[in-house]
Coordinates of C-alpha atoms in Angstrom, one line a residue:
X1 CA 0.0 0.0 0.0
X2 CA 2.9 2.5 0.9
X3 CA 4.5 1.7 -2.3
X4 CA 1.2 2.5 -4.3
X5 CA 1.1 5.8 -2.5
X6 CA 3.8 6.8 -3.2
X7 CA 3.9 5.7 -6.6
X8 CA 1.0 8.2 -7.2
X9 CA 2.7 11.1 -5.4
X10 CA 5.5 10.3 -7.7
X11 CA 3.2 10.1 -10.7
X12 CA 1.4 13.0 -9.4
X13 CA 4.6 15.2 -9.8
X14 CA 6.1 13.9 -13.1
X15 CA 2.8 14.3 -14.9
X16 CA 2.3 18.0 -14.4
X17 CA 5.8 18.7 -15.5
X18 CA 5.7 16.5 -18.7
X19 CA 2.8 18.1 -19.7
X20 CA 4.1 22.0 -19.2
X21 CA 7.2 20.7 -21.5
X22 CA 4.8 19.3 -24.1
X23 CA 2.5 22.1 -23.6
X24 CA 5.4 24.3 -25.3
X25 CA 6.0 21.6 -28.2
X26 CA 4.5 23.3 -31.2
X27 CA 6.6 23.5 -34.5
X28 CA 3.8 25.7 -36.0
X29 CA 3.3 28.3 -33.1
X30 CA 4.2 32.1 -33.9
X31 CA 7.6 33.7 -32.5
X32 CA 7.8 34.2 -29.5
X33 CA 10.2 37.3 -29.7
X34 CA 9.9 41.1 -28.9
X35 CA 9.4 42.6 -31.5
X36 CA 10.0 46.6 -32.7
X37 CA 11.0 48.9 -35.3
X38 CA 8.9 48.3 -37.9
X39 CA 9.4 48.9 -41.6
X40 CA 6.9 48.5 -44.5
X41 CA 8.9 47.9 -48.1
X42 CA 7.3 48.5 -51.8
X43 CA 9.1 45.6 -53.3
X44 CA 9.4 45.4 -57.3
X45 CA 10.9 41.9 -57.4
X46 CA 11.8 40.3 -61.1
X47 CA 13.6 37.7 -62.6
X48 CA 14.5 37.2 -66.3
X49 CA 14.5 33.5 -66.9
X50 CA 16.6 32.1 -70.1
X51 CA 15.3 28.3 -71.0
X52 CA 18.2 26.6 -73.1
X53 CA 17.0 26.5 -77.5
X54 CA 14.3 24.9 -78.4
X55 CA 13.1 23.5 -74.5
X56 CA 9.8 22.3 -74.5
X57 CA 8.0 22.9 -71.6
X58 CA 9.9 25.7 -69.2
X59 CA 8.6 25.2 -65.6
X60 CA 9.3 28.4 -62.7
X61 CA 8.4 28.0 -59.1
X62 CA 8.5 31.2 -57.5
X63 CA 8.5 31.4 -53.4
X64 CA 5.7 33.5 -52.2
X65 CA 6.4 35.1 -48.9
X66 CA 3.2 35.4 -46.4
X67 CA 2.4 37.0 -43.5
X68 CA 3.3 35.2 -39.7
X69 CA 4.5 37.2 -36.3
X70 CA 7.7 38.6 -37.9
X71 CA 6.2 39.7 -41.3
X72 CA 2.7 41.5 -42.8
X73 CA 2.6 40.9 -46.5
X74 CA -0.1 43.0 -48.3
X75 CA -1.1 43.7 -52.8
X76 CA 0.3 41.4 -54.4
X77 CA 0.6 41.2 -57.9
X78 CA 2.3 38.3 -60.5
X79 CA 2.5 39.1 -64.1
X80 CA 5.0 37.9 -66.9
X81 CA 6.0 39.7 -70.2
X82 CA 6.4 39.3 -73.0
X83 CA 4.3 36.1 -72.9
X84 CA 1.1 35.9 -70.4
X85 CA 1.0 33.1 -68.6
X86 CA -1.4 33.1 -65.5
X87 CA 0.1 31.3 -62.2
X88 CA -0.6 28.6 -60.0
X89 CA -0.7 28.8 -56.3
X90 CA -0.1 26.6 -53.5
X91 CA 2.1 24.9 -50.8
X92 CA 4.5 22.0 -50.1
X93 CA 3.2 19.9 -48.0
X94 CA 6.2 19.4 -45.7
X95 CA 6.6 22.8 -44.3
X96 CA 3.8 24.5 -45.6
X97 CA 5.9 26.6 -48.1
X98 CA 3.9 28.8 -50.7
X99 CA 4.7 29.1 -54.3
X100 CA 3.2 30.7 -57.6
X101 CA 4.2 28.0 -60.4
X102 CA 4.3 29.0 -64.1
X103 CA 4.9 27.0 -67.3
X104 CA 5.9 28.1 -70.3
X105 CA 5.5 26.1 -73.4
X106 CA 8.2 26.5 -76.5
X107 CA 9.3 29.5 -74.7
X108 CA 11.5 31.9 -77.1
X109 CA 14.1 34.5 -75.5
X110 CA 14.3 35.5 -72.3
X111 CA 11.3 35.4 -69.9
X112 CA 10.8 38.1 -66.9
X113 CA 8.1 37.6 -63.7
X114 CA 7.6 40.0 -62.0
X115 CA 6.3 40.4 -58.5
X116 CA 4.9 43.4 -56.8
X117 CA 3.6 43.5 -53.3
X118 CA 4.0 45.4 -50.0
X119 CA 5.8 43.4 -47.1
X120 CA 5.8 45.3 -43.0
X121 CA 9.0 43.9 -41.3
X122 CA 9.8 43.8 -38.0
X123 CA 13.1 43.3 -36.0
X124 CA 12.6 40.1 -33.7
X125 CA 14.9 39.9 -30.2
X126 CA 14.3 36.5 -28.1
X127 CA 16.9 37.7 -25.5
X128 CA 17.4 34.3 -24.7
X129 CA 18.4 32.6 -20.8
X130 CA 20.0 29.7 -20.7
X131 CA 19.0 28.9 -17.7
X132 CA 14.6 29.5 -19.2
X133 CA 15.4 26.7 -21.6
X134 CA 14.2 23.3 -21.2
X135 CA 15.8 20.2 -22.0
X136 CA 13.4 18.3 -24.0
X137 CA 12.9 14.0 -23.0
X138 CA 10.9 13.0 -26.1
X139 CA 9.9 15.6 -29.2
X140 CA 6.2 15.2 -30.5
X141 CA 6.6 13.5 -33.8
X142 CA 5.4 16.4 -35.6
X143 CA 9.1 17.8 -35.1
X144 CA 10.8 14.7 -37.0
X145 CA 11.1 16.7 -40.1
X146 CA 13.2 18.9 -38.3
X147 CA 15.0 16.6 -36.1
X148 CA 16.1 13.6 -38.9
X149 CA 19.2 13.7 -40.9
X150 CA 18.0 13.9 -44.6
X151 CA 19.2 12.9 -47.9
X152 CA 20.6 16.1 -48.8
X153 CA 21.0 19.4 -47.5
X154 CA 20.9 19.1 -43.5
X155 CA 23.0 15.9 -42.9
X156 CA 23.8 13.4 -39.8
X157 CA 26.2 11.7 -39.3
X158 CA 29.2 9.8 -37.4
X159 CA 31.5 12.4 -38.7
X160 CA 29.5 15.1 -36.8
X161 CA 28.9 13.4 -33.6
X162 CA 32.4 13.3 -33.4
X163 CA 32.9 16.6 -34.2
X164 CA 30.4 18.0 -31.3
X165 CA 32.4 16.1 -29.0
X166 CA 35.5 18.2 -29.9
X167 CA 33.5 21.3 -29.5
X168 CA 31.3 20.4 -26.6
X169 CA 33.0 17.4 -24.4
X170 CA 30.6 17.6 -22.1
X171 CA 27.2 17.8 -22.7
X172 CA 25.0 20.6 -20.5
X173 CA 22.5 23.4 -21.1
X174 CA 21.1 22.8 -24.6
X175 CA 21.3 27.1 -25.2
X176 CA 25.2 27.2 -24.3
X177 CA 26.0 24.1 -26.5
X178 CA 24.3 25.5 -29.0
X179 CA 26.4 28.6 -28.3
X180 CA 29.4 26.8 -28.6
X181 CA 28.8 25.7 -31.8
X182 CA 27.8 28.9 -33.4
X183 CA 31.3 30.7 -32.2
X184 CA 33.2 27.3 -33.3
X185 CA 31.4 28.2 -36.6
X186 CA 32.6 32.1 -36.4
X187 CA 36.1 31.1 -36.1
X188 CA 37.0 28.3 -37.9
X189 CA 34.8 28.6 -41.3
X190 CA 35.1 31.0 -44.2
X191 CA 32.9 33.0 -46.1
X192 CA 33.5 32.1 -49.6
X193 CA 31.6 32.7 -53.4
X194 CA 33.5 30.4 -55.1
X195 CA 33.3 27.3 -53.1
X196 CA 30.0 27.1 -51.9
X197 CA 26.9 24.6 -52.5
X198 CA 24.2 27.1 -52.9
X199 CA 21.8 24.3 -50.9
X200 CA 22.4 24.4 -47.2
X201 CA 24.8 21.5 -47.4
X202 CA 26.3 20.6 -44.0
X203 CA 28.2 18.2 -45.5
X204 CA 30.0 21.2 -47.8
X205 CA 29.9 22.9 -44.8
X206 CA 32.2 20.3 -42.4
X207 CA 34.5 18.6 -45.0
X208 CA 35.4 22.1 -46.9
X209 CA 34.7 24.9 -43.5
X210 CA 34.1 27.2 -46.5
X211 CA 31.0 28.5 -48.4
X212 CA 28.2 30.7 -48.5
X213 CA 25.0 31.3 -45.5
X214 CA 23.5 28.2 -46.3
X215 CA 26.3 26.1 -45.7
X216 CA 27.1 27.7 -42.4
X217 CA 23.5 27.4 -41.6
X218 CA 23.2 24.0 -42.7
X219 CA 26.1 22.9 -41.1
X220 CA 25.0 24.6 -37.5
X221 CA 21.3 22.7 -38.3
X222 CA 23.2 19.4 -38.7
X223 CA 25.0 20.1 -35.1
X224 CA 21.8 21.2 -33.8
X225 CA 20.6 17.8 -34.4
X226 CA 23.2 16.1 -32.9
X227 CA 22.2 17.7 -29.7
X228 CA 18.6 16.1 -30.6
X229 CA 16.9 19.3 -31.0
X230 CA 14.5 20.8 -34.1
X231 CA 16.7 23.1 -36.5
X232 CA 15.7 24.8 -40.4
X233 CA 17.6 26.3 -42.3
X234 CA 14.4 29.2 -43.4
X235 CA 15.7 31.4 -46.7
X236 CA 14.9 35.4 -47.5
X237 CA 15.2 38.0 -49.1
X238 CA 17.6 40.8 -48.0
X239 CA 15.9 44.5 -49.0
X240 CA 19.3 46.5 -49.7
X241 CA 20.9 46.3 -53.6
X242 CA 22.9 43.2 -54.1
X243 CA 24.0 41.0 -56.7
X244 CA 22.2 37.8 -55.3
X245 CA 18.9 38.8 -52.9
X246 CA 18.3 35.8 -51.2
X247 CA 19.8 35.1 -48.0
X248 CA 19.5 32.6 -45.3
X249 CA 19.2 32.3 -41.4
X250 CA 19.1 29.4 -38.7
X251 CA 16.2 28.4 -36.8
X252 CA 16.5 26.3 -33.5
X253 CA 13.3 25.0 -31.6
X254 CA 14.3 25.8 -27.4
X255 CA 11.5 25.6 -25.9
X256 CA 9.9 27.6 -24.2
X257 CA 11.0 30.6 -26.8
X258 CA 10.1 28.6 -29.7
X259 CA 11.9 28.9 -33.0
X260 CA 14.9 31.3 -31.9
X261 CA 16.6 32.9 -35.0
X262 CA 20.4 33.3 -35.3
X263 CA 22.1 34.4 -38.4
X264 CA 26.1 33.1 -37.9
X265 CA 27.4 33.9 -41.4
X266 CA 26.6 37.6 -41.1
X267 CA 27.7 38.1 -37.9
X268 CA 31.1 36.7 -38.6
X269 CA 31.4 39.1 -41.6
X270 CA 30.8 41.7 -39.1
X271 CA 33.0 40.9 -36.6
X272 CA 35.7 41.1 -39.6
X273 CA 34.7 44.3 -40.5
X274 CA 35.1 45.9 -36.7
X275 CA 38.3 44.4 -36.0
X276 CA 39.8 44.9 -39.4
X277 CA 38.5 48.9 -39.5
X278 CA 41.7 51.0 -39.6
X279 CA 40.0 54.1 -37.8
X280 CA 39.0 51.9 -34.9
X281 CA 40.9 51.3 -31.9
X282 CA 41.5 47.9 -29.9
X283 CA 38.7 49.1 -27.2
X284 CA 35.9 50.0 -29.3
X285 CA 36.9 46.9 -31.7
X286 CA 36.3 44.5 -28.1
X287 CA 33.5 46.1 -27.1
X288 CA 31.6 45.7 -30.5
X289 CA 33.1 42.6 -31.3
X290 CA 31.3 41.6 -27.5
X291 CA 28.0 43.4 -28.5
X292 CA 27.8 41.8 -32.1
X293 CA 28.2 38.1 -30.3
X294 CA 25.6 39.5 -27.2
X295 CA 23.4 40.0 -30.3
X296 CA 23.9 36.6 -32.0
X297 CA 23.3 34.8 -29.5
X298 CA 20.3 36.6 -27.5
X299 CA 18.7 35.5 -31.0
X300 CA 18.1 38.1 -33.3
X301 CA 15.8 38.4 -36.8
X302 CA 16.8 42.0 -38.5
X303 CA 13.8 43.8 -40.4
X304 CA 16.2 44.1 -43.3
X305 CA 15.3 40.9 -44.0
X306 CA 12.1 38.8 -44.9
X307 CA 11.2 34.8 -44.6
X308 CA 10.1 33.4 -47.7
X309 CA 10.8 29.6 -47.5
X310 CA 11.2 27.3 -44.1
X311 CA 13.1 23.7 -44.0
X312 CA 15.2 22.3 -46.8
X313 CA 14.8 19.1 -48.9
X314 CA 11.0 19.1 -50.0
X315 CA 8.7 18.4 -53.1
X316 CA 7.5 21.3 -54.4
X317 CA 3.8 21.7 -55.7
X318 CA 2.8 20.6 -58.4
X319 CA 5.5 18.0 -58.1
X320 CA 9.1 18.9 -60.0
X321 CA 11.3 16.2 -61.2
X322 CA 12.9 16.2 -57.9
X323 CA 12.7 17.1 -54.3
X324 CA 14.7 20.7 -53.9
X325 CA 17.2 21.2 -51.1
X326 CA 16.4 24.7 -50.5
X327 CA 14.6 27.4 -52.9
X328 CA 17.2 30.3 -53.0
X329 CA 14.6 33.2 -55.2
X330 CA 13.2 30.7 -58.0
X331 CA 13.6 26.7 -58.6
X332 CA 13.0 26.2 -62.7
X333 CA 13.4 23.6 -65.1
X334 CA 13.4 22.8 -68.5
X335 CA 11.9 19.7 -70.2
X336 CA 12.3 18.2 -66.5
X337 CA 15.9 19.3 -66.1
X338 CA 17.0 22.1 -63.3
X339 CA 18.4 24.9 -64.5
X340 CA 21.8 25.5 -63.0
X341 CA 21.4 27.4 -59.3
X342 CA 23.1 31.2 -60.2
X343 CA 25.7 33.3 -57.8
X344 CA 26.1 36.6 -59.5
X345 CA 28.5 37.1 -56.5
X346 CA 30.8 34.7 -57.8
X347 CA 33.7 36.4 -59.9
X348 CA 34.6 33.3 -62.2
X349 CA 30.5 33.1 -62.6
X350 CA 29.6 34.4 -66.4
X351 CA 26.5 33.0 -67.4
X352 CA 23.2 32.2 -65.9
X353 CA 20.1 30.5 -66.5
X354 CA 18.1 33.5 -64.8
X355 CA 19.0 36.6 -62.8
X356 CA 16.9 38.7 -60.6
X357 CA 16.1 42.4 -60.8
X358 CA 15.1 44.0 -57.7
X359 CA 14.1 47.2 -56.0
X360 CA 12.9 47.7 -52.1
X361 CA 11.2 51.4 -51.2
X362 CA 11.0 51.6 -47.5
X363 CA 8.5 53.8 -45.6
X364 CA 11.3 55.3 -43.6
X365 CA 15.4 55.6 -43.5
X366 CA 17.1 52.2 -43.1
X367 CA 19.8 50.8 -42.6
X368 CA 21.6 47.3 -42.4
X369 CA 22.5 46.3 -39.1
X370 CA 25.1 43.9 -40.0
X371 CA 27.3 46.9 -41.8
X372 CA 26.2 49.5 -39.5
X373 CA 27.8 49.9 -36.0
X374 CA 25.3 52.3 -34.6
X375 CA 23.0 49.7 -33.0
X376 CA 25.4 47.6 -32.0
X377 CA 26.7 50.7 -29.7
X378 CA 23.4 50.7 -28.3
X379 CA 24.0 46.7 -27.3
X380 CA 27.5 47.5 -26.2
X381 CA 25.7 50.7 -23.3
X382 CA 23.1 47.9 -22.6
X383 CA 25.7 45.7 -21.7
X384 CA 27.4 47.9 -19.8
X385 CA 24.7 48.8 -17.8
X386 CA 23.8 45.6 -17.0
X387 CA 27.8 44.8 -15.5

């Protein structure tokens, strides 16, 4: 009789607690961040397509970006010139990823589609505490699509176990291992056009330590798994003139803050910038370098930036000849074939099977906060205030 009893006060005590962890288990609840500052963008986005002679059937799946806790997405508008060809829309199954699909048939010349719609950004701060985060025992199975090693893109595998256990050697909070990779990441890969994989490949990213956003990001994802805990790799669009728009950012499920964004890639080529400025000295370079990390890994979405896709290796709808790895600004193909992924940011790069055109008119005075020092100044007082 004692033993029941005090099976049920032990019962009575695990039960409650295992449902406040599950109660926080949701891969398809909003941010939980603060959010602030605001910025609503006219965007004029195009992109001149090129099937190779004499293709058949020219098929163009363009992302659509919608409207969540981060985002407010408002007039949209798809047309095509100089042929009119009315789009399809509709989502991916996997992640719920939008897209307007086109097909061309016997195209001739060059194709453009263009896009016009208004988007409201906000900036997104988690200001994470390692010691809120809860260690989870067993994920819902509606997180396995973010938690399994796939068949390209985000992989797992012996190689990166091992390689945790280099970086981490002992196991502890989730947030501070997943700290200690992002800073591992920051000093021992980089940045690179020319040897990249364009598709969030974090097997690019741990054999070559090299390549662009998405193979940091993919890489970090990978790690994140090993740890056992939900990661995406979620790809946007970055509203300032570049060569190549699209940019990418990770996305790790630590309950209870949800998905918690962190964008490693940029914040290394920051760092570079700070302690490489000539007009700086060695103080000011610490004390930014120590607010630009603060900011990293607080979790931090910039309103510079918008989410178009989430997740990586997916059928797209309608069905293409193949699952993607990730969708970059368009995924096309010709008489089933892909068309070859383009980095205009590449300097041996000459020709490409599309190129985007693109234009962003904010409703105020913006600027990027991963080239501009002034708010990190303003985590650098924070901080101080704080010590």
């Amino acid at each position: 009789m004692t033993r029941f009893l005090l099976l049920c006060w032990v019962t009575s005590m695990c039960v409650p607690a295992l449902a406040a962890e599950q109660s926080t288990l949701d891969p398809d609840a909003p941010y939980q961040a603060v959010r602030s500052n605001p910025v609503t963008y006219k965007v004029d986005f195009r992109v001149v397509v090129t099937a190779p002679y004499k293709t058949k059937v020219l098929k163009v799946w363009l992302p659509l970006p919608e409207s969540d806790y981060g985002q407010e997405v408002t007039e949209g508008e798809l047309t095509t010139f100089p042929v009119k060809v009315e789009p399809s829309i509709a989502k991916e199954e996997m992640f719920g990823n939008k897209f307007a699909y086109f097909e061309f048939t016997e195209p001739q010349g060059a194709l453009i589609i263009r896009h016009q719609f208004k988007i409201k950004v906000w900036e997104l701060r988690w200001n994470l505490n390692p010691d809120r985060v809860i260690s989870v025992s067993q994920w819902p199975a509606s997180f396995d699509r973010y938690r399994k090693g796939e068949s390209q893109s985000v992989v797992v595998d012996d190689r990166f176990e091992a390689l945790f256990l280099q970086i981490v050697p002992q196991r502890g909070n989730p947030l501070r291992d997943m700290w200690a990779v992002m800073t591992w990441v920051i000093k021992n890969f980089q940045y690179d056009h020319a040897d990249a994989s364009l598709q969030a490949s974090s097997v690019h990213g741990l054999e070559k330590r090299r390549g662009h956003c998405s193979d940091y990001h993919g890489f970090c994802a990978a790690m994140g798994r090993v740890m056992g805990y939900p990661t995406r790799v979620t790809y946007g669009i970055n509203t300032f003139p570049k060569n190549s728009p699209s940019h990418c950012k990770l996305e790790v499920f630590l309950p209870p803050y949800g998905w918690v964004s962190f964008d490693v890639s940029e914040t290394q080529k920051l760092i570079a910038a700070i302690q490489n400025d000539p007009h700086m000295d060695s103080t000011r370079k610490d004390r930014l370098t120590k607010a630009a990390l603060h900011r990293l890994l607080a979790g931090f979405r910039d309103n510079t930036w918008f989410l178009q896709t989430r997740g990586t290796d997916y059928q797209l709808a309608p069905p293409a000849s193949k699952r993607v790895p990730v969708v970059r600004t368009i995924y096309a193909e010709a008489d089933g074939v892909p068309l070859p992924e383009p980095d205009p940011a590449n300097k041996t790069q000459r020709t490409f099977a599309w190129m985007t055109a693109h234009h962003y008119a904010p409703d105020r005075p913006v600027t990027d906060p991963f080239e501009d020092f002034t708010s990190l100044e303003r985590v650098s007082l924070a901080d101080d205030a704080r010590d």
